PDB file of C-alpha atoms in Angstrom:
ATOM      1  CA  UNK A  16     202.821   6.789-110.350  1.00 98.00           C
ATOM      2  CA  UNK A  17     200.030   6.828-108.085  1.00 98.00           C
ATOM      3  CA  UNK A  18     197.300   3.976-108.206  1.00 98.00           C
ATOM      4  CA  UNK A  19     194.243   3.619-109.187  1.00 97.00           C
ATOM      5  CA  UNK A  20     190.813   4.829-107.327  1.00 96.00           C
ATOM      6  CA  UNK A  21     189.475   2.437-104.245  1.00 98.00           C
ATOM      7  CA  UNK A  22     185.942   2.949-102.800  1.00 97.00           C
ATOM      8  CA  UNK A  23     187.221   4.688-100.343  1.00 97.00           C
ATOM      9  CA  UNK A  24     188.918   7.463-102.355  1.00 95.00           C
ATOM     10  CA  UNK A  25     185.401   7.675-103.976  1.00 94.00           C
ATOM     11  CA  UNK A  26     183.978   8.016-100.624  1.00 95.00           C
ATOM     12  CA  UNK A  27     186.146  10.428 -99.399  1.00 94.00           C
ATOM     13  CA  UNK A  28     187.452   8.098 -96.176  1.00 97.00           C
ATOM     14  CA  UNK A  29     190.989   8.388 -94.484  1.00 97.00           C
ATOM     15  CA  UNK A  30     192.575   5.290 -96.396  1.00 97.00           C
ATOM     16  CA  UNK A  31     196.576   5.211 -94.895  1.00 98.00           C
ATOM     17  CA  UNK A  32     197.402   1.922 -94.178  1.00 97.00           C
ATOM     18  CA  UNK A  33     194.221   0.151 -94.631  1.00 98.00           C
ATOM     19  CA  UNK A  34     194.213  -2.589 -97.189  1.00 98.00           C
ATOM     20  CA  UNK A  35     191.839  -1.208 -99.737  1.00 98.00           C
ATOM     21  CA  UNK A  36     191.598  -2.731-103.305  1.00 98.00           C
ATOM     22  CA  UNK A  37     191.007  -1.015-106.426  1.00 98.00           C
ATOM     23  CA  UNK A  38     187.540  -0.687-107.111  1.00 96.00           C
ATOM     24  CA  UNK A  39     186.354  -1.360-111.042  1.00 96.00           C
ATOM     25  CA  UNK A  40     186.753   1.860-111.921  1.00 94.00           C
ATOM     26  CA  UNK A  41     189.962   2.191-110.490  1.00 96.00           C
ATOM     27  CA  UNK A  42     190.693  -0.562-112.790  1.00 96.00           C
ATOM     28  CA  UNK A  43     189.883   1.038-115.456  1.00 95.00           C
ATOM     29  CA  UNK A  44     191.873   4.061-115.394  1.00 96.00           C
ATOM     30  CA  UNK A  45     195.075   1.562-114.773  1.00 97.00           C
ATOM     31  CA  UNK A  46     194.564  -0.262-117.785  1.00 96.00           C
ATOM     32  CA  UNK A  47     193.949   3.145-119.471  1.00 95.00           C
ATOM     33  CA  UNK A  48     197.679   3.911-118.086  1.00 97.00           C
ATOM     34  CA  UNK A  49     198.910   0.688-119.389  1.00 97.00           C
ATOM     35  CA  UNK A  50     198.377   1.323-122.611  1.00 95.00           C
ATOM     36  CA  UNK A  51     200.101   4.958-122.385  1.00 95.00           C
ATOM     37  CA  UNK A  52     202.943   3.567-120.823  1.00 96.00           C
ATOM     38  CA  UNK A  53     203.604   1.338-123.604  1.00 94.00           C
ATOM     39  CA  UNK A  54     205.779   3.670-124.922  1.00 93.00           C
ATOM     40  CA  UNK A  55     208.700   3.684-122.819  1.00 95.00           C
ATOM     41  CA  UNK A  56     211.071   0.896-121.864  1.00 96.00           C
ATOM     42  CA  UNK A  57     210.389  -0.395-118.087  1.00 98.00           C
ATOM     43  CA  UNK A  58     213.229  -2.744-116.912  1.00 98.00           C
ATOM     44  CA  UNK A  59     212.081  -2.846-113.604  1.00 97.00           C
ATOM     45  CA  UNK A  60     209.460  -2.132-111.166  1.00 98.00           C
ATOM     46  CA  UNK A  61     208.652  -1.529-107.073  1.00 98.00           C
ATOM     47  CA  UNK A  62     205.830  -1.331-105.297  1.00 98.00           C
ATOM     48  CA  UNK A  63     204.400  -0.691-102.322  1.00 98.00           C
ATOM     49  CA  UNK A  64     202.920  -3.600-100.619  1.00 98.00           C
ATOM     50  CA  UNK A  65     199.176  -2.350-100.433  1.00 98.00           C
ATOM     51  CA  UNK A  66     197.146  -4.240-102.460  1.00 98.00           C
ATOM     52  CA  UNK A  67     195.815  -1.094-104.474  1.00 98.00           C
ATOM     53  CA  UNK A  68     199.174   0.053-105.036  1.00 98.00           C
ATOM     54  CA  UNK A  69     200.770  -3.645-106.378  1.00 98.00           C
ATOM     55  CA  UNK A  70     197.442  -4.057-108.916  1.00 98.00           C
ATOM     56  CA  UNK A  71     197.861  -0.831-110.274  1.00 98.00           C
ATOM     57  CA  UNK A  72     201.510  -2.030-110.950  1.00 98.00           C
ATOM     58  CA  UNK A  73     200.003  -5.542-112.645  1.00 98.00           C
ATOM     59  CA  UNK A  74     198.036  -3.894-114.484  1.00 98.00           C
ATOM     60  CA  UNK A  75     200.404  -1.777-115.973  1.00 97.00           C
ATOM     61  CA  UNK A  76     202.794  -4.175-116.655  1.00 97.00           C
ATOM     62  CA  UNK A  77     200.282  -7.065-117.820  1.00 96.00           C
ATOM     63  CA  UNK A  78     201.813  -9.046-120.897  1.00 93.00           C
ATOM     64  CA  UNK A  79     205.385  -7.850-120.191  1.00 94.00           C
ATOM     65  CA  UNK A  80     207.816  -9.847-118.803  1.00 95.00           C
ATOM     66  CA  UNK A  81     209.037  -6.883-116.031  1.00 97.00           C
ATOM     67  CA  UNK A  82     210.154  -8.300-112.598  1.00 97.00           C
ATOM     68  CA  UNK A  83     207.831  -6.693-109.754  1.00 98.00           C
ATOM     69  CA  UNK A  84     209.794  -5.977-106.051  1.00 98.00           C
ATOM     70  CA  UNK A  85     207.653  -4.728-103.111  1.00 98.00           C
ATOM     71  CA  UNK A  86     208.935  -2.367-100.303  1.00 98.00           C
ATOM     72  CA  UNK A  87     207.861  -1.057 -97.638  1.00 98.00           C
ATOM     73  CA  UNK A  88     209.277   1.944 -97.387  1.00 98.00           C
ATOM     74  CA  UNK A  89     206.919   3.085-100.434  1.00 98.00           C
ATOM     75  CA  UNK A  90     203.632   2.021 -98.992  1.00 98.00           C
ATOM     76  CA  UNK A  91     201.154   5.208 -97.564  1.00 98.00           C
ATOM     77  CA  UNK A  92     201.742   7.211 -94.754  1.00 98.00           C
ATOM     78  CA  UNK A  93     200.025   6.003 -91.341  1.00 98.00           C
ATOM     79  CA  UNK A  94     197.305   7.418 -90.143  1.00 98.00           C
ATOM     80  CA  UNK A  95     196.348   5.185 -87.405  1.00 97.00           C
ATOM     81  CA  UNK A  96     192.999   5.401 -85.727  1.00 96.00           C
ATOM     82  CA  UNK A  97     192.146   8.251 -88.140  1.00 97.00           C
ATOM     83  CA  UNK A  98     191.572   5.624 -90.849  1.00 97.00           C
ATOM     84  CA  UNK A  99     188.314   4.713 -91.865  1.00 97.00           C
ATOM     85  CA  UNK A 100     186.806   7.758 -90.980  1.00 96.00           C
ATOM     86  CA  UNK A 101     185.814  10.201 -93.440  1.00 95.00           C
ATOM     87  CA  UNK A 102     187.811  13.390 -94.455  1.00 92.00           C
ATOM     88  CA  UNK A 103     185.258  15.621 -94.809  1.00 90.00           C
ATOM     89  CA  UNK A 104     182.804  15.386 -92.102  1.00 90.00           C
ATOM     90  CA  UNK A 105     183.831  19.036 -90.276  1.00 86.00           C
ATOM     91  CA  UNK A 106     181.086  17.699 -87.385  1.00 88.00           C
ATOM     92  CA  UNK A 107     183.747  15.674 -85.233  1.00 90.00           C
ATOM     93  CA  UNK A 108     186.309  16.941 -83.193  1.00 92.00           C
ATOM     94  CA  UNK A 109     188.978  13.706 -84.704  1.00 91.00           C
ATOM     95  CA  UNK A 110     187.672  14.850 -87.988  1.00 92.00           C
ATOM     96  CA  UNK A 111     188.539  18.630 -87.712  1.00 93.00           C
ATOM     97  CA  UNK A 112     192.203  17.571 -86.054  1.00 94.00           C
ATOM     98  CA  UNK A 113     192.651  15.230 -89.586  1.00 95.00           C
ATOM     99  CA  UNK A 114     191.992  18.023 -92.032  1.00 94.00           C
ATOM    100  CA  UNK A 115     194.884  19.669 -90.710  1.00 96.00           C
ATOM    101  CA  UNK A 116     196.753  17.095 -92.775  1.00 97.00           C
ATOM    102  CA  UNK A 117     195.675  18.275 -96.367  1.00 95.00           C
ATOM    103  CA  UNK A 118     194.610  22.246 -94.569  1.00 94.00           C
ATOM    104  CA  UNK A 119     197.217  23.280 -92.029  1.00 96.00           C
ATOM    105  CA  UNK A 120     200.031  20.375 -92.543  1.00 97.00           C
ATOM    106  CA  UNK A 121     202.620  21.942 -90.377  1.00 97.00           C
ATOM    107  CA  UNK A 122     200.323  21.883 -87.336  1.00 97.00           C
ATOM    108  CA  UNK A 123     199.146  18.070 -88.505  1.00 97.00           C
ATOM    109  CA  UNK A 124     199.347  15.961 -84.824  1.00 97.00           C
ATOM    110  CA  UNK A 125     199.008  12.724 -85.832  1.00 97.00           C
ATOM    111  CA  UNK A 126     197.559  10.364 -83.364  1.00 95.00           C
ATOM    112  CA  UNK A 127     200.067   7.936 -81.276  1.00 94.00           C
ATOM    113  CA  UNK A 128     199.763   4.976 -83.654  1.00 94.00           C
ATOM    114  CA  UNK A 129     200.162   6.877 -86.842  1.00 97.00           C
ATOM    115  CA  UNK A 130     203.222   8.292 -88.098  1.00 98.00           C
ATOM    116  CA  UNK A 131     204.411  11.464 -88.683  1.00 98.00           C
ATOM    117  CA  UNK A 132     204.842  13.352 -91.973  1.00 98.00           C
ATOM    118  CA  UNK A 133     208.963  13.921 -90.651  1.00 98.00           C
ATOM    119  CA  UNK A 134     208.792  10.036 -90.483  1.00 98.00           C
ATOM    120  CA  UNK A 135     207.252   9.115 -93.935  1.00 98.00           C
ATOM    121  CA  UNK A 136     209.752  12.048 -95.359  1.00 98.00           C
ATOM    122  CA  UNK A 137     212.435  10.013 -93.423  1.00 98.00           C
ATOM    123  CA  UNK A 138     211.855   6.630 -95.358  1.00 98.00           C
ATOM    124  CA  UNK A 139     210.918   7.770 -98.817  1.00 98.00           C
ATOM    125  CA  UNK A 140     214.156   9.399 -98.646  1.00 98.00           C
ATOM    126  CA  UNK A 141     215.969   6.081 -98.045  1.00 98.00           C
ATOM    127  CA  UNK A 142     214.308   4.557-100.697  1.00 98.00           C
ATOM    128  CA  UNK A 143     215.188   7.042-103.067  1.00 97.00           C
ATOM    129  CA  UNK A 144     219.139   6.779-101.891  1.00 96.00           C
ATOM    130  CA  UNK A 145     218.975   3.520-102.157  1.00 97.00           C
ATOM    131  CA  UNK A 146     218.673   3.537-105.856  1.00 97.00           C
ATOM    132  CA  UNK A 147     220.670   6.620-106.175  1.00 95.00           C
ATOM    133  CA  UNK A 148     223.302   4.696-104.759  1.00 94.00           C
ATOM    134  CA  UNK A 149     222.344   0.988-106.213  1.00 95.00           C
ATOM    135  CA  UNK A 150     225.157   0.447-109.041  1.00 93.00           C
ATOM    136  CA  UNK A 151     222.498  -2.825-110.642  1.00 95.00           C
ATOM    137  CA  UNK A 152     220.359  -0.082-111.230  1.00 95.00           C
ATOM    138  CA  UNK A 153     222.425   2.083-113.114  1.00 91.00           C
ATOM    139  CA  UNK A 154     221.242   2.654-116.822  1.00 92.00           C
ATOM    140  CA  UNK A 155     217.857   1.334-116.027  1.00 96.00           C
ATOM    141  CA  UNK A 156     214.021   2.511-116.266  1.00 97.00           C
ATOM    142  CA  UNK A 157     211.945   1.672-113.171  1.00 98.00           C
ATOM    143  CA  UNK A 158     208.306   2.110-112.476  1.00 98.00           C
ATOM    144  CA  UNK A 159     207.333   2.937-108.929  1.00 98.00           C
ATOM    145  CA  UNK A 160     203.661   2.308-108.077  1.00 98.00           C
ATOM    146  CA  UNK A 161     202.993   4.290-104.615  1.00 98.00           C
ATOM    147  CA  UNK A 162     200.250   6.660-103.181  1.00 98.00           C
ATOM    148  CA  UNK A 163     199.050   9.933-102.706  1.00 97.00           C
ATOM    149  CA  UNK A 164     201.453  11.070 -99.852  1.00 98.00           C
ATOM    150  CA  UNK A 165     204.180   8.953-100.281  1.00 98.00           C
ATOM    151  CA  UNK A 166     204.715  10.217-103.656  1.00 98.00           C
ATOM    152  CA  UNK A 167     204.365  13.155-102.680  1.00 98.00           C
ATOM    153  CA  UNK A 168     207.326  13.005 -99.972  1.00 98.00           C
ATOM    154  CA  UNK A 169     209.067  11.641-103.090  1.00 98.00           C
ATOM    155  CA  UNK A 170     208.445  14.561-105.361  1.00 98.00           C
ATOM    156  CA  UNK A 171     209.367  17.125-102.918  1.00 98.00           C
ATOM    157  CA  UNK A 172     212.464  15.710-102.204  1.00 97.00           C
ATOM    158  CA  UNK A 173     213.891  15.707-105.941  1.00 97.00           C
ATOM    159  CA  UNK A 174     212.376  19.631-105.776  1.00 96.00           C
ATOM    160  CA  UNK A 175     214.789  20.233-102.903  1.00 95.00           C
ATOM    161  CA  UNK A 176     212.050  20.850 -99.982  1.00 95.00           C
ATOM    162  CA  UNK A 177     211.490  19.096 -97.121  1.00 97.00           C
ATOM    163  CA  UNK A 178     208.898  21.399 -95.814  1.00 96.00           C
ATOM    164  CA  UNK A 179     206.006  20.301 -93.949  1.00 98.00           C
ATOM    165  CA  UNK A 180     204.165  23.612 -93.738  1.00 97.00           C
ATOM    166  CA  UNK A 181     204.233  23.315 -97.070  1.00 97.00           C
ATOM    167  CA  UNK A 182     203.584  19.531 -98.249  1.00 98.00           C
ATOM    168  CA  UNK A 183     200.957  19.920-100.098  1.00 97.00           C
ATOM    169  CA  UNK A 184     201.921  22.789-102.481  1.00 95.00           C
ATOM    170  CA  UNK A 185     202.031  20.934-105.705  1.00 93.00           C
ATOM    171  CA  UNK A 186     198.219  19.211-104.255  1.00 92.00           C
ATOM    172  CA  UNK A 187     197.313  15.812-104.230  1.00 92.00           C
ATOM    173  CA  UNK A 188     198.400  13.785-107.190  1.00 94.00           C
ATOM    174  CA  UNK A 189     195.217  12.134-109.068  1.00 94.00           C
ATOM    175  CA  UNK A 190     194.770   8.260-109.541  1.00 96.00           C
ATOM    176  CA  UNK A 191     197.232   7.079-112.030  1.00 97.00           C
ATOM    177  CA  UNK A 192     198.773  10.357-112.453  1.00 96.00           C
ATOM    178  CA  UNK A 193     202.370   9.536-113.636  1.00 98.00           C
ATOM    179  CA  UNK A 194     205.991  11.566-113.245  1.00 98.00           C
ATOM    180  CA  UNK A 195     209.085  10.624-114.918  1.00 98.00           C
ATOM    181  CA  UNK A 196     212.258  11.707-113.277  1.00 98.00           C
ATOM    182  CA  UNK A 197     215.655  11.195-113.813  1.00 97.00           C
ATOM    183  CA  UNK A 198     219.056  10.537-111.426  1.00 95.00           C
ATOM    184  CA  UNK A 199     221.665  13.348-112.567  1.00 87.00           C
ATOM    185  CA  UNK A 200     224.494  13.440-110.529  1.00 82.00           C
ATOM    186  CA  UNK A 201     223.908  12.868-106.960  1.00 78.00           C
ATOM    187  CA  UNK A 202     219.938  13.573-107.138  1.00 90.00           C
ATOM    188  CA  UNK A 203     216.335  13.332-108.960  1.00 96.00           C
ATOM    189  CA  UNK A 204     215.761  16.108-111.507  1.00 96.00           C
ATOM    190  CA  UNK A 205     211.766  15.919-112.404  1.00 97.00           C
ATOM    191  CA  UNK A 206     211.402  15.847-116.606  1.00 97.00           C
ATOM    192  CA  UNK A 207     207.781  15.893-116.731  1.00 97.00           C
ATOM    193  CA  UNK A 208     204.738  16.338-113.751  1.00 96.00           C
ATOM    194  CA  UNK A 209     200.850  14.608-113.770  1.00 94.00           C
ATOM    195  CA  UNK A 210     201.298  12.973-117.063  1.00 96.00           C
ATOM    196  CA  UNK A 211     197.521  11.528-117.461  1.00 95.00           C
ATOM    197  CA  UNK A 212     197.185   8.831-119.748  1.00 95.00           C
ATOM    198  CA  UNK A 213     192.995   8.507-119.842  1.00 93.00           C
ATOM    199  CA  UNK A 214     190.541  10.932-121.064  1.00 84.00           C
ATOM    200  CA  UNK A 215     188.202  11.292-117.944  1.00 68.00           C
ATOM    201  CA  UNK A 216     188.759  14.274-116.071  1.00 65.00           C
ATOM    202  CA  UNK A 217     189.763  13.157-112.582  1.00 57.00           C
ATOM    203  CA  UNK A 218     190.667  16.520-110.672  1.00 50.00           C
ATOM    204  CA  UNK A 219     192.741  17.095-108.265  1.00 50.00           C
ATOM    205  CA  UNK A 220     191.679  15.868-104.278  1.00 46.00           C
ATOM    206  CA  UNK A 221     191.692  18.397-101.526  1.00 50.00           C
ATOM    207  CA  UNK A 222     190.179  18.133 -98.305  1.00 44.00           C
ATOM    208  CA  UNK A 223     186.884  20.602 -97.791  1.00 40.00           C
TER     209      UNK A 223
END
Protein backbone atom coordinates (compact mmCIF):
# COMPACT_ATOMS: atom_id res chain seq x y z
CA UNK A 1 0.00 0.00 0.00
CA UNK A 2 0.92 3.46 -0.35
CA UNK A 3 0.63 5.93 2.72
CA UNK A 4 -1.27 8.36 3.67
CA UNK A 5 -1.30 12.24 2.39
CA UNK A 6 1.61 14.69 3.98
CA UNK A 7 1.40 18.51 3.49
CA UNK A 8 3.52 18.29 1.01
CA UNK A 9 1.57 15.92 -1.27
CA UNK A 10 -1.24 18.52 -0.63
CA UNK A 11 1.06 21.14 -1.72
CA UNK A 12 2.23 19.62 -4.61
CA UNK A 13 6.25 19.70 -3.41
CA UNK A 14 8.98 17.12 -4.55
CA UNK A 15 8.82 14.92 -1.25
CA UNK A 16 11.67 11.83 -2.04
CA UNK A 17 13.59 11.37 0.81
CA UNK A 18 12.52 14.13 2.99
CA UNK A 19 11.08 13.14 6.31
CA UNK A 20 7.54 14.31 5.96
CA UNK A 21 4.77 13.14 8.42
CA UNK A 22 1.30 12.44 7.70
CA UNK A 23 -0.70 15.36 7.97
CA UNK A 24 -4.40 14.90 9.83
CA UNK A 25 -5.98 14.18 6.95
CA UNK A 26 -3.61 11.79 5.88
CA UNK A 27 -4.53 10.22 9.06
CA UNK A 28 -7.65 9.91 8.35
CA UNK A 29 -7.74 8.09 5.22
CA UNK A 30 -5.25 5.40 7.08
CA UNK A 31 -7.54 4.70 9.71
CA UNK A 32 -10.26 4.58 6.99
CA UNK A 33 -7.87 1.70 5.45
CA UNK A 34 -7.59 0.07 8.75
CA UNK A 35 -10.81 -0.72 9.09
CA UNK A 36 -11.04 -2.23 5.36
CA UNK A 37 -8.18 -4.22 5.94
CA UNK A 38 -9.71 -5.91 8.76
CA UNK A 39 -10.74 -8.44 6.65
CA UNK A 40 -7.80 -10.30 5.73
CA UNK A 41 -5.24 -12.09 7.86
CA UNK A 42 -1.80 -9.97 8.13
CA UNK A 43 1.00 -12.10 9.73
CA UNK A 44 3.50 -9.75 9.05
CA UNK A 45 4.44 -6.38 7.99
CA UNK A 46 7.55 -4.03 6.38
CA UNK A 47 7.98 -0.74 6.02
CA UNK A 48 9.86 1.75 4.76
CA UNK A 49 11.66 3.79 7.23
CA UNK A 50 10.04 7.30 6.41
CA UNK A 51 8.06 8.38 9.00
CA UNK A 52 4.85 8.79 6.70
CA UNK A 53 5.29 5.48 5.38
CA UNK A 54 5.81 3.50 9.10
CA UNK A 55 2.45 5.56 10.57
CA UNK A 56 0.46 4.63 7.81
CA UNK A 57 1.60 1.01 8.73
CA UNK A 58 0.59 1.75 12.72
CA UNK A 59 -2.26 2.82 11.88
CA UNK A 60 -3.30 0.05 10.00
CA UNK A 61 -2.28 -2.40 12.20
CA UNK A 62 -3.39 -0.54 15.57
CA UNK A 63 -4.93 -3.15 18.13
CA UNK A 64 -3.32 -6.16 16.39
CA UNK A 65 -0.59 -7.84 17.65
CA UNK A 66 1.42 -7.88 13.92
CA UNK A 67 5.28 -7.55 14.20
CA UNK A 68 6.42 -4.31 12.14
CA UNK A 69 10.19 -4.66 10.22
CA UNK A 70 11.59 -1.54 8.46
CA UNK A 71 13.84 -1.62 5.29
CA UNK A 72 15.38 0.41 3.43
CA UNK A 73 15.25 -0.81 0.34
CA UNK A 74 11.34 0.16 0.35
CA UNK A 75 11.69 3.75 1.34
CA UNK A 76 11.06 6.57 -1.82
CA UNK A 77 13.15 7.13 -4.57
CA UNK A 78 15.85 10.06 -4.16
CA UNK A 79 15.46 13.02 -5.53
CA UNK A 80 18.16 14.99 -4.05
CA UNK A 81 18.31 18.73 -4.34
CA UNK A 82 15.02 18.55 -6.30
CA UNK A 83 13.21 18.02 -2.98
CA UNK A 84 11.36 20.62 -1.46
CA UNK A 85 10.66 22.34 -4.44
CA UNK A 86 7.40 22.27 -5.99
CA UNK A 87 6.32 20.02 -8.98
CA UNK A 88 4.38 22.22 -10.73
CA UNK A 89 5.90 25.54 -10.97
CA UNK A 90 6.81 25.30 -15.07
CA UNK A 91 8.70 28.97 -14.28
CA UNK A 92 12.20 27.38 -13.24
CA UNK A 93 14.58 25.82 -15.30
CA UNK A 94 15.22 22.79 -12.09
CA UNK A 95 11.51 22.69 -12.14
CA UNK A 96 10.95 21.98 -15.92
CA UNK A 97 14.10 19.27 -15.78
CA UNK A 98 11.87 17.48 -12.62
CA UNK A 99 8.65 17.11 -14.54
CA UNK A 100 10.41 14.97 -16.80
CA UNK A 101 10.07 12.45 -13.99
CA UNK A 102 6.16 12.02 -14.01
CA UNK A 103 6.15 13.69 -18.17
CA UNK A 104 9.06 12.28 -20.15
CA UNK A 105 10.53 9.51 -17.55
CA UNK A 106 12.94 7.98 -19.94
CA UNK A 107 14.76 11.28 -20.46
CA UNK A 108 14.42 11.92 -16.36
CA UNK A 109 18.36 13.20 -15.38
CA UNK A 110 18.31 13.13 -11.98
CA UNK A 111 20.62 15.44 -10.24
CA UNK A 112 24.12 13.97 -8.78
CA UNK A 113 22.80 13.33 -5.26
CA UNK A 114 19.59 11.70 -6.25
CA UNK A 115 19.22 8.38 -7.60
CA UNK A 116 18.22 7.05 -10.60
CA UNK A 117 14.93 5.35 -11.55
CA UNK A 118 17.48 2.08 -12.92
CA UNK A 119 18.71 2.32 -9.23
CA UNK A 120 15.38 2.38 -7.23
CA UNK A 121 14.20 -0.49 -9.92
CA UNK A 122 17.52 -2.19 -8.82
CA UNK A 123 16.61 -2.40 -4.99
CA UNK A 124 12.88 -2.91 -5.02
CA UNK A 125 13.77 -5.82 -6.99
CA UNK A 126 15.96 -7.24 -4.19
CA UNK A 127 13.46 -6.75 -1.82
CA UNK A 128 10.98 -8.50 -3.64
CA UNK A 129 13.58 -11.67 -4.16
CA UNK A 130 14.25 -11.61 -0.95
CA UNK A 131 10.89 -12.79 0.08
CA UNK A 132 10.45 -14.76 -3.00
CA UNK A 133 13.25 -16.61 -1.85
CA UNK A 134 12.72 -16.29 2.20
CA UNK A 135 11.46 -19.99 3.18
CA UNK A 136 10.02 -18.16 7.04
CA UNK A 137 7.89 -16.43 4.83
CA UNK A 138 6.37 -19.09 3.04
CA UNK A 139 2.50 -19.46 3.65
CA UNK A 140 2.31 -16.03 5.07
CA UNK A 141 0.31 -12.60 4.45
CA UNK A 142 2.49 -9.47 4.63
CA UNK A 143 1.59 -5.86 4.43
CA UNK A 144 4.09 -3.57 2.78
CA UNK A 145 3.64 0.14 3.56
CA UNK A 146 5.84 2.11 0.79
CA UNK A 147 5.36 5.19 -1.56
CA UNK A 148 4.35 6.46 -4.68
CA UNK A 149 7.42 5.37 -6.82
CA UNK A 150 8.70 2.70 -4.99
CA UNK A 151 5.57 0.88 -5.33
CA UNK A 152 5.42 1.57 -8.36
CA UNK A 153 8.96 -0.09 -9.30
CA UNK A 154 7.28 -2.91 -7.33
CA UNK A 155 4.19 -3.24 -9.43
CA UNK A 156 5.92 -3.14 -12.65
CA UNK A 157 8.13 -5.70 -11.84
CA UNK A 158 5.40 -8.48 -10.98
CA UNK A 159 3.80 -7.04 -14.60
CA UNK A 160 7.05 -8.13 -16.23
CA UNK A 161 8.40 -4.47 -17.32
CA UNK A 162 11.22 -2.82 -16.37
CA UNK A 163 10.70 0.07 -18.63
CA UNK A 164 11.57 3.46 -17.77
CA UNK A 165 10.08 5.22 -20.78
CA UNK A 166 7.27 3.85 -19.59
CA UNK A 167 7.12 4.00 -15.58
CA UNK A 168 4.39 5.69 -15.15
CA UNK A 169 1.81 3.85 -17.34
CA UNK A 170 -0.42 2.49 -14.69
CA UNK A 171 -0.08 6.57 -13.02
CA UNK A 172 0.61 7.43 -9.68
CA UNK A 173 -0.97 5.27 -7.05
CA UNK A 174 -3.33 7.47 -4.60
CA UNK A 175 -2.76 7.71 -0.72
CA UNK A 176 -3.67 4.47 0.81
CA UNK A 177 -4.43 2.88 -2.37
CA UNK A 178 -3.87 -0.89 -1.67
CA UNK A 179 -2.76 -4.08 -4.12
CA UNK A 180 -2.78 -7.57 -3.11
CA UNK A 181 -0.47 -9.85 -4.96
CA UNK A 182 0.50 -13.18 -4.70
CA UNK A 183 4.07 -15.36 -5.11
CA UNK A 184 3.22 -18.23 -7.78
CA UNK A 185 6.04 -20.02 -8.74
CA UNK A 186 9.12 -18.08 -9.11
CA UNK A 187 7.26 -14.50 -9.29
CA UNK A 188 4.37 -11.91 -8.15
CA UNK A 189 1.10 -12.40 -10.04
CA UNK A 190 -1.14 -9.08 -9.16
CA UNK A 191 -4.94 -10.39 -7.90
CA UNK A 192 -6.43 -7.12 -7.50
CA UNK A 193 -5.10 -3.15 -8.40
CA UNK A 194 -6.07 0.43 -6.30
CA UNK A 195 -8.30 -1.27 -3.89
CA UNK A 196 -9.64 2.05 -1.97
CA UNK A 197 -10.98 1.47 1.27
CA UNK A 198 -12.54 5.29 2.08
CA UNK A 199 -15.26 7.05 0.37
CA UNK A 200 -13.51 10.43 -0.57
CA UNK A 201 -12.55 10.64 -3.99
CA UNK A 202 -8.78 11.09 -4.00
CA UNK A 203 -7.76 11.00 -7.83
CA UNK A 204 -5.04 10.04 -9.28
CA UNK A 205 -1.57 12.59 -9.08
CA UNK A 206 0.09 13.65 -12.26
CA UNK A 207 2.43 16.31 -12.72
CA UNK A 208 0.90 19.53 -14.85
Amino acid sequence: MRHGETDWNKKKLVQGRKDIPLNEYGRHLARETSYGMRQYQIDLAYTSPLRRAKETAEILLEGRNIPLYEDQRIQEISFGSYEGMSCVDKTKEENLAFQKFFQDTGNYIPPEDAESVEQLYERTGDFLKSLEESKKLKDKNLLISTHGAAMTAMLNRMRGSLSVEHFWKNEVPPNCSVTIAELEGSGFKIIREGIIFYKEEVKHWKAV
